mmCIF file of C-alpha atoms and ligand atoms in Angstrom:
data_model
loop_
_atom_site.group_PDB
_atom_site.id
_atom_site.type_symbol
_atom_site.label_atom_id
_atom_site.label_comp_id
_atom_site.label_asym_id
_atom_site.label_seq_id
_atom_site.Cartn_x
_atom_site.Cartn_y
_atom_site.Cartn_z
ATOM 1 C CA UNK Z 265 8.871 12.817 -6.237
ATOM 2 C CA UNK Z 266 10.821 12.091 -2.974
ATOM 3 C CA UNK Z 267 14.571 12.134 -3.365
ATOM 4 C CA UNK Z 268 15.430 8.862 -1.830
ATOM 5 C CA UNK Z 269 18.915 8.535 -3.182
ATOM 6 C CA UNK Z 270 20.784 10.423 -0.518
ATOM 7 C CA UNK Z 271 18.646 10.190 2.620
ATOM 8 C CA UNK Z 272 19.674 8.270 5.722
ATOM 9 C CA UNK Z 273 17.811 4.990 6.024
ATOM 10 C CA UNK Z 274 14.676 4.855 7.850
ATOM 11 C CA UNK Z 275 15.412 1.231 8.810
ATOM 12 C CA UNK Z 276 18.614 -0.361 8.773
ATOM 13 C CA UNK Z 277 19.168 -3.939 9.636
ATOM 14 C CA UNK Z 278 23.009 -5.040 9.970
ATOM 15 C CA UNK Z 279 24.423 -8.492 10.126
ATOM 16 C CA UNK Z 280 20.944 -9.743 11.748
ATOM 17 C CA UNK Z 281 20.973 -13.411 13.072
ATOM 18 C CA UNK Z 282 17.916 -14.928 14.327
ATOM 19 C CA UNK Z 283 17.072 -18.548 15.389
ATOM 20 C CA UNK Z 284 14.178 -20.868 16.468
ATOM 21 C CA UNK Z 285 16.112 -23.265 18.855
ATOM 22 C CA UNK Z 286 18.698 -24.985 16.569
ATOM 23 C CA UNK Z 287 17.277 -23.816 13.551
ATOM 24 C CA UNK Z 288 19.121 -20.631 12.250
ATOM 25 C CA UNK Z 289 16.562 -18.856 10.156
ATOM 26 C CA UNK Z 290 18.668 -15.553 9.575
ATOM 27 C CA UNK Z 291 22.309 -15.939 9.155
ATOM 28 C CA UNK Z 292 23.700 -12.358 8.939
ATOM 29 C CA UNK Z 293 21.238 -10.316 7.014
ATOM 30 C CA UNK Z 294 22.021 -6.656 5.938
ATOM 31 C CA UNK Z 295 19.206 -4.489 4.547
ATOM 32 C CA UNK Z 296 18.165 -0.866 4.504
ATOM 33 C CA UNK Z 297 15.057 1.016 3.517
ATOM 34 C CA UNK Z 298 15.283 4.851 2.742
ATOM 35 C CA UNK Z 299 12.364 7.197 3.651
ATOM 36 C CA UNK Z 300 9.984 7.041 0.560
ATOM 37 C CA UNK Z 301 11.288 3.770 -0.658
ATOM 38 C CA UNK Z 302 9.236 0.640 -1.430
ATOM 39 C CA UNK Z 303 11.681 -2.353 -0.929
ATOM 40 C CA UNK Z 304 10.776 -5.801 -1.866
ATOM 41 C CA UNK Z 305 12.100 -9.056 -0.022
ATOM 42 C CA UNK Z 306 11.682 -12.060 -2.332
ATOM 43 C CA UNK Z 307 12.588 -15.593 -1.745
ATOM 44 C CA UNK Z 308 11.163 -19.123 -1.657
ATOM 45 C CA UNK Z 309 9.372 -20.903 1.134
ATOM 46 C CA UNK Z 310 11.353 -21.020 4.277
ATOM 47 C CA UNK Z 311 13.992 -18.512 3.202
ATOM 48 C CA UNK Z 312 13.355 -16.666 6.359
ATOM 49 C CA UNK Z 313 11.222 -13.798 4.904
ATOM 50 C CA UNK Z 314 8.642 -13.744 7.694
ATOM 51 C CA UNK Z 315 11.336 -14.203 10.191
ATOM 52 C CA UNK Z 316 13.011 -11.135 9.111
ATOM 53 C CA UNK Z 317 9.921 -9.056 9.108
ATOM 54 C CA UNK Z 318 8.921 -10.393 12.657
ATOM 55 C CA UNK Z 319 12.356 -9.935 14.072
ATOM 56 C CA UNK Z 320 11.937 -6.276 13.494
ATOM 57 C CA UNK Z 321 9.423 -6.223 16.314
ATOM 58 C CA UNK Z 322 11.638 -8.626 18.463
ATOM 59 C CA UNK Z 323 9.912 -11.940 17.734
ATOM 60 C CA UNK Z 324 12.288 -13.728 17.363
ATOM 61 C CA UNK Z 325 14.914 -11.740 18.893
ATOM 62 C CA UNK Z 326 18.100 -10.996 17.117
ATOM 63 C CA UNK Z 327 21.080 -13.340 18.298
ATOM 64 C CA UNK Z 328 23.515 -10.955 16.853
ATOM 65 C CA UNK Z 329 23.329 -7.680 14.758
ATOM 66 C CA UNK Z 330 21.334 -4.514 14.840
ATOM 67 C CA UNK Z 331 18.139 -3.122 13.886
ATOM 68 C CA UNK Z 332 18.015 0.638 13.716
ATOM 69 C CA UNK Z 333 14.722 2.536 13.072
ATOM 70 C CA UNK Z 334 15.043 6.337 12.215
ATOM 71 C CA UNK Z 335 18.474 6.387 14.015
ATOM 72 C CA UNK Z 336 17.337 4.515 17.156
ATOM 73 C CA UNK Z 337 18.755 1.068 17.986
ATOM 74 C CA UNK Z 338 15.458 -1.087 18.584
ATOM 75 C CA UNK Z 339 17.337 -4.398 18.568
ATOM 76 C CA UNK Z 340 16.590 -4.886 22.355
ATOM 77 C CA UNK Z 341 13.510 -2.939 22.923
ATOM 78 C CA UNK Z 342 10.303 -4.819 23.928
ATOM 79 C CA UNK Z 343 7.909 -5.700 21.384
ATOM 80 C CA UNK Z 344 5.125 -3.371 22.673
ATOM 81 C CA UNK Z 345 7.686 -0.428 22.690
ATOM 82 C CA UNK Z 346 8.665 -1.095 18.954
ATOM 83 C CA UNK Z 347 4.910 -1.444 18.028
ATOM 84 C CA UNK Z 348 4.587 2.282 19.362
ATOM 85 C CA UNK Z 349 7.669 3.691 17.211
ATOM 86 C CA UNK Z 350 5.674 4.211 14.025
ATOM 87 C CA UNK Z 351 6.313 0.960 12.517
ATOM 88 C CA UNK Z 352 2.942 -1.200 11.388
ATOM 89 C CA UNK Z 353 2.700 -4.766 10.255
ATOM 90 C CA UNK Z 354 0.345 -6.416 8.124
ATOM 91 C CA UNK Z 355 1.329 -9.974 8.979
ATOM 92 C CA UNK Z 356 1.286 -13.092 6.752
ATOM 93 C CA UNK Z 357 -2.216 -14.745 6.824
ATOM 94 C CA UNK Z 358 -3.928 -11.362 7.390
ATOM 95 C CA UNK Z 359 -4.891 -11.714 11.076
ATOM 96 C CA UNK Z 360 -7.942 -9.375 11.202
ATOM 97 C CA UNK Z 361 -10.622 -9.877 14.134
ATOM 98 C CA UNK Z 362 -13.097 -12.130 12.415
ATOM 99 C CA UNK Z 363 -16.077 -11.258 14.890
ATOM 100 C CA UNK Z 364 -15.531 -7.625 14.817
ATOM 101 C CA UNK Z 365 -16.815 -5.211 12.062
ATOM 102 C CA UNK Z 366 -14.732 -3.722 9.362
ATOM 103 C CA UNK Z 367 -15.367 -0.515 11.434
ATOM 104 C CA UNK Z 368 -13.985 -1.995 14.730
ATOM 105 C CA UNK Z 369 -11.219 -3.429 13.045
ATOM 106 C CA UNK Z 370 -10.199 -0.173 11.798
ATOM 107 C CA UNK Z 371 -10.920 1.508 15.017
ATOM 108 C CA UNK Z 372 -8.423 -1.093 16.798
ATOM 109 C CA UNK Z 373 -5.876 -0.204 14.233
ATOM 110 C CA UNK Z 374 -6.415 3.666 15.156
ATOM 111 C CA UNK Z 375 -6.056 2.942 18.826
ATOM 112 C CA UNK Z 376 -2.709 1.167 18.369
ATOM 113 C CA UNK Z 377 -1.185 4.717 17.467
ATOM 114 C CA UNK Z 378 -0.926 7.974 19.412
ATOM 115 C CA UNK Z 379 -3.048 10.125 17.008
ATOM 116 C CA UNK Z 380 -5.749 12.599 17.832
ATOM 117 C CA UNK Z 381 -9.330 11.942 17.002
ATOM 118 C CA UNK Z 382 -9.342 14.332 14.117
ATOM 119 C CA UNK Z 383 -6.180 12.475 12.566
ATOM 120 C CA UNK Z 384 -8.068 9.145 13.203
ATOM 121 C CA UNK Z 385 -11.180 10.447 11.359
ATOM 122 C CA UNK Z 386 -8.827 11.923 8.504
ATOM 123 C CA UNK Z 387 -6.997 8.616 8.201
ATOM 124 C CA UNK Z 388 -10.209 6.572 8.169
ATOM 125 C CA UNK Z 389 -11.640 8.444 5.296
ATOM 126 C CA UNK Z 390 -8.301 7.986 3.416
ATOM 127 C CA UNK Z 391 -8.540 4.269 3.808
ATOM 128 C CA UNK Z 392 -12.133 4.020 2.769
ATOM 129 C CA UNK Z 393 -11.361 6.328 -0.126
ATOM 130 C CA UNK Z 394 -8.300 3.801 -0.955
ATOM 131 C CA UNK Z 395 -10.369 0.764 -0.425
ATOM 132 C CA UNK Z 396 -13.932 1.510 -1.427
ATOM 133 C CA UNK Z 397 -15.002 -2.010 -0.786
ATOM 134 C CA UNK Z 398 -14.208 -1.388 2.873
ATOM 135 C CA UNK Z 399 -16.667 1.528 2.994
ATOM 136 C CA UNK Z 400 -19.385 -0.804 1.294
ATOM 137 C CA UNK Z 401 -18.601 -3.383 3.906
ATOM 138 C CA UNK Z 402 -18.186 -0.998 6.778
ATOM 139 C CA UNK Z 403 -20.606 -2.831 9.204
ATOM 140 C CA UNK Z 404 -19.864 -6.303 8.077
ATOM 141 C CA UNK Z 405 -17.993 -8.852 10.280
ATOM 142 C CA UNK Z 406 -14.353 -9.202 9.287
ATOM 143 C CA UNK Z 407 -14.725 -12.824 9.195
ATOM 144 C CA UNK Z 408 -17.208 -12.795 6.367
ATOM 145 C CA UNK Z 409 -15.247 -10.697 4.046
ATOM 146 C CA UNK Z 410 -13.692 -12.321 0.973
ATOM 147 C CA UNK Z 411 -9.983 -13.044 1.005
ATOM 148 C CA UNK Z 412 -9.182 -9.958 -1.029
ATOM 149 C CA UNK Z 413 -11.234 -7.719 1.180
ATOM 150 C CA UNK Z 414 -9.627 -9.206 4.357
ATOM 151 C CA UNK Z 415 -6.285 -8.480 2.800
ATOM 152 C CA UNK Z 416 -7.402 -4.897 2.256
ATOM 153 C CA UNK Z 417 -8.764 -4.553 5.713
ATOM 154 C CA UNK Z 418 -5.291 -5.825 7.202
ATOM 155 C CA UNK Z 419 -3.560 -3.330 5.533
ATOM 156 C CA UNK Z 420 -6.002 -0.450 6.245
ATOM 157 C CA UNK Z 421 -5.993 -1.372 9.854
ATOM 158 C CA UNK Z 422 -2.111 -1.457 10.118
ATOM 159 C CA UNK Z 423 -2.094 1.977 8.354
ATOM 160 C CA UNK Z 424 -4.815 3.623 10.968
ATOM 161 C CA UNK Z 425 -2.026 4.118 13.228
ATOM 162 C CA UNK Z 426 -0.427 6.376 10.749
ATOM 163 C CA UNK Z 427 3.003 4.431 10.447
ATOM 164 C CA UNK Z 428 6.077 5.801 8.702
ATOM 165 C CA UNK Z 429 7.142 2.418 7.901
ATOM 166 C CA UNK Z 430 4.591 -0.493 6.676
ATOM 167 C CA UNK Z 431 5.568 -4.146 6.717
ATOM 168 C CA UNK Z 432 3.595 -6.350 4.540
ATOM 169 C CA UNK Z 433 3.831 -10.070 4.628
ATOM 170 C CA UNK Z 434 2.611 -11.620 1.387
ATOM 171 C CA UNK Z 435 -0.228 -9.410 0.701
ATOM 172 C CA UNK Z 436 -0.884 -11.193 -2.588
ATOM 173 C CA UNK Z 437 -1.114 -14.723 -1.058
ATOM 174 C CA UNK Z 438 -4.087 -16.668 -2.241
ATOM 175 C CA UNK Z 439 -5.597 -13.795 -4.042
ATOM 176 C CA UNK Z 440 -6.744 -13.470 -7.707
ATOM 177 C CA UNK Z 441 -4.553 -11.559 -10.073
ATOM 178 C CA UNK Z 442 -7.229 -8.496 -10.313
ATOM 179 C CA UNK Z 443 -7.544 -8.270 -6.588
ATOM 180 C CA UNK Z 444 -3.707 -8.436 -6.144
ATOM 181 C CA UNK Z 445 -3.484 -5.724 -8.709
ATOM 182 C CA UNK Z 446 -5.753 -3.535 -6.785
ATOM 183 C CA UNK Z 447 -3.940 -4.073 -3.604
ATOM 184 C CA UNK Z 448 -0.609 -3.450 -5.239
ATOM 185 C CA UNK Z 449 -2.075 -0.079 -6.936
ATOM 186 C CA UNK Z 450 -3.162 1.072 -3.420
ATOM 187 C CA UNK Z 451 0.233 0.413 -1.998
ATOM 188 C CA UNK Z 452 1.739 2.485 -4.913
ATOM 189 C CA UNK Z 453 -0.763 5.281 -4.436
ATOM 190 C CA UNK Z 454 0.127 5.375 -0.553
ATOM 191 C CA UNK Z 455 3.859 5.516 -1.385
ATOM 192 C CA UNK Z 456 3.566 8.166 -4.062
ATOM 193 C CA UNK Z 457 0.790 10.524 -2.710
ATOM 194 C CA UNK Z 458 1.587 9.969 1.249
ATOM 195 C CA UNK Z 459 5.185 9.206 1.174
ATOM 196 C CA UNK Z 460 4.799 5.928 3.000
ATOM 197 C CA UNK Z 461 7.750 3.814 3.319
ATOM 198 C CA UNK Z 462 7.212 0.042 2.576
ATOM 199 C CA UNK Z 463 8.905 -3.358 3.177
ATOM 200 C CA UNK Z 464 6.837 -5.911 1.217
ATOM 201 C CA UNK Z 465 7.776 -9.699 1.474
ATOM 202 C CA UNK Z 466 6.510 -11.610 -1.530
ATOM 203 C CA UNK Z 467 6.846 -14.860 -3.375
ATOM 204 C CA UNK Z 468 5.084 -13.130 -6.119
ATOM 205 C CA UNK Z 469 8.409 -11.706 -7.289
ATOM 206 C CA UNK Z 470 7.040 -10.333 -10.508
ATOM 207 C CA UNK Z 471 4.508 -8.052 -9.090
ATOM 208 C CA UNK Z 472 6.624 -7.250 -6.025
ATOM 209 C CA UNK Z 473 9.633 -6.315 -8.173
ATOM 210 C CA UNK Z 474 7.585 -3.940 -10.429
ATOM 211 C CA UNK Z 475 6.173 -2.286 -7.482
ATOM 212 C CA UNK Z 476 9.462 -1.817 -5.575
ATOM 213 C CA UNK Z 477 12.344 0.802 -5.917
ATOM 214 C CA UNK Z 478 14.516 -1.835 -4.898
ATOM 215 C CA UNK Z 479 14.674 -5.433 -3.985
ATOM 216 C CA UNK Z 480 16.622 -8.092 -1.897
ATOM 217 C CA UNK Z 481 16.691 -11.926 -2.694
ATOM 218 C CA UNK Z 482 16.753 -13.933 0.442
ATOM 219 C CA UNK Z 483 17.951 -17.532 0.231
ATOM 220 C CA UNK Z 484 18.184 -19.675 3.188
ATOM 221 C CA UNK Z 485 18.778 -16.740 5.732
ATOM 222 C CA UNK Z 486 21.311 -14.860 3.551
ATOM 223 C CA UNK Z 487 20.786 -12.005 1.203
ATOM 224 C CA UNK Z 488 22.263 -13.276 -2.189
ATOM 225 C CA UNK Z 489 21.313 -10.294 -4.443
ATOM 226 C CA UNK Z 490 19.981 -6.929 -4.314
ATOM 227 C CA UNK Z 491 19.356 -4.043 -6.812
ATOM 228 C CA UNK Z 492 16.595 -1.873 -8.269
ATOM 229 C CA UNK Z 493 13.378 -3.710 -9.007
ATOM 230 C CA UNK Z 494 13.914 -3.609 -12.641
ATOM 231 C CA UNK Z 495 17.378 -4.917 -12.347
ATOM 232 C CA UNK Z 496 16.440 -7.830 -10.407
ATOM 233 C CA UNK Z 497 13.566 -8.569 -12.577
ATOM 234 C CA UNK Z 498 15.945 -8.705 -15.728
ATOM 235 C CA UNK Z 499 18.462 -11.198 -13.922
ATOM 236 C CA UNK Z 500 18.355 -14.501 -15.458
ATOM 237 C CA UNK Z 501 18.886 -16.048 -12.022
ATOM 238 C CA UNK Z 502 15.924 -14.166 -10.661
ATOM 239 C CA UNK Z 503 13.758 -15.202 -13.612
ATOM 240 C CA UNK Z 504 14.718 -18.754 -13.391
ATOM 241 C CA UNK Z 505 14.127 -19.092 -9.645
ATOM 242 C CA UNK Z 506 11.180 -16.828 -8.992
ATOM 243 C CA UNK Z 507 9.319 -16.154 -12.298
ATOM 244 C CA UNK Z 508 9.488 -18.840 -15.031
ATOM 245 C CA UNK Z 509 8.359 -22.076 -13.696
ATOM 246 C CA UNK Z 510 8.116 -20.347 -10.153
ATOM 247 C CA UNK Z 511 5.007 -19.715 -8.375
ATOM 248 C CA UNK Z 512 2.443 -17.490 -10.188
ATOM 249 C CA UNK Z 513 4.522 -15.138 -12.223
HETATM 250 N N1 LIG O 268 8.054 -20.663 15.159
HETATM 251 C C1 LIG O 268 8.823 -21.459 14.587
HETATM 252 N N2 LIG O 268 9.599 -22.444 15.032
HETATM 253 C C2 LIG O 268 10.525 -22.923 14.497
HETATM 254 N N3 LIG O 268 11.115 -22.703 13.348
HETATM 255 C C3 LIG O 268 10.228 -22.022 12.616
HETATM 256 C C4 LIG O 268 9.352 -21.092 13.146
HETATM 257 N N4 LIG O 268 8.885 -20.223 12.218
HETATM 258 C C5 LIG O 268 9.629 -20.424 11.166
HETATM 259 N N5 LIG O 268 10.662 -21.507 11.441
HETATM 260 C C6 LIG O 268 11.566 -21.919 10.401
HETATM 261 O O1 LIG O 268 12.343 -20.891 10.139
HETATM 262 C C7 LIG O 268 12.648 -20.865 8.744
HETATM 263 C C8 LIG O 268 12.346 -19.633 7.860
HETATM 264 O O2 LIG O 268 10.710 -19.611 8.165
HETATM 265 P P1 LIG O 268 9.981 -18.226 7.642
HETATM 266 O O3 LIG O 268 8.486 -18.521 7.955
HETATM 267 O O4 LIG O 268 10.759 -16.984 8.057
HETATM 268 O O5 LIG O 268 10.225 -18.416 6.014
HETATM 269 P P2 LIG O 268 9.456 -17.620 4.772
HETATM 270 O O6 LIG O 268 10.502 -17.060 3.961
HETATM 271 O O7 LIG O 268 8.552 -16.506 5.360
HETATM 272 O O8 LIG O 268 8.755 -18.675 4.151
HETATM 273 P P3 LIG O 268 7.118 -18.600 3.466
HETATM 274 O O9 LIG O 268 7.444 -18.239 2.020
HETATM 275 O O10 LIG O 268 6.657 -20.020 3.567
HETATM 276 O O11 LIG O 268 6.185 -17.782 4.172
HETATM 277 C C9 LIG O 268 12.040 -22.019 8.185
HETATM 278 O O12 LIG O 268 12.844 -23.175 8.039
HETATM 279 C C10 LIG O 268 10.809 -22.530 9.227
HETATM 280 O O13 LIG O 268 10.535 -23.818 9.131
HETATM 281 MG MG1 LIG O 269 6.544 -16.187 5.319
#
């Protein structure tokens, strides 16, 4: 087990504000993630979850506040430089390359990193072990995969660059419970066995808070609650807003 209580944060977000024109999507967000942690960010449609994730890559740019990764202030860095800093993203809507094969999609992910051919081969083997379905579909075009398989491919592609921090935006969106469980199980394995640090954005609060060590609740561009996953799951406000009567508990 990694001792995560005392470590310096791998990602530290301080008073982050971001806007699209006049729409202020983030109104001063504080959030940190320690090495080896899985942190869940939950919130309703339009709360600003995707904006927070994308603003780590500078799209949109912070209007105020700071984003520090591994001790380096990345707030004002160009997006392509941030992408080379060992942070990888599987964005909302799993944007894989539909006309490329599974193999080519994974190769593209590997090429985004700076690893040796040996490391790339080893990482590929790890991904195909973690997601056996991708091994079976290795030569198949991305666009012909099922929704769940495309999500697995999007995550595996992001991981091919061997990031230290993985950002996942709604990996369970539109997926059946069984596939969701498989994907969450793979994330848990990567965290436990490979020490991967994860920020997961989800409307599916039940799954996400069970998976995560800690969670944050985002409401209208502001963090309103934070705590351990178990602690948040037990709070009546969280249950009322994001579990019972909320979208797929
Ligand atoms: N490109 C954009 N241009 C203008 N406004 C945007 C843009 N993207 C997001 N917004 C607005 O910013 C706010 C936050 O959106 P965001 O996509 O971050 O929410 P979210 O929490 O990810 O929601 P969902 O759960 O539906 O994915 C919303 O009010 C949204 O309409
Ligand atoms: Mg979103």
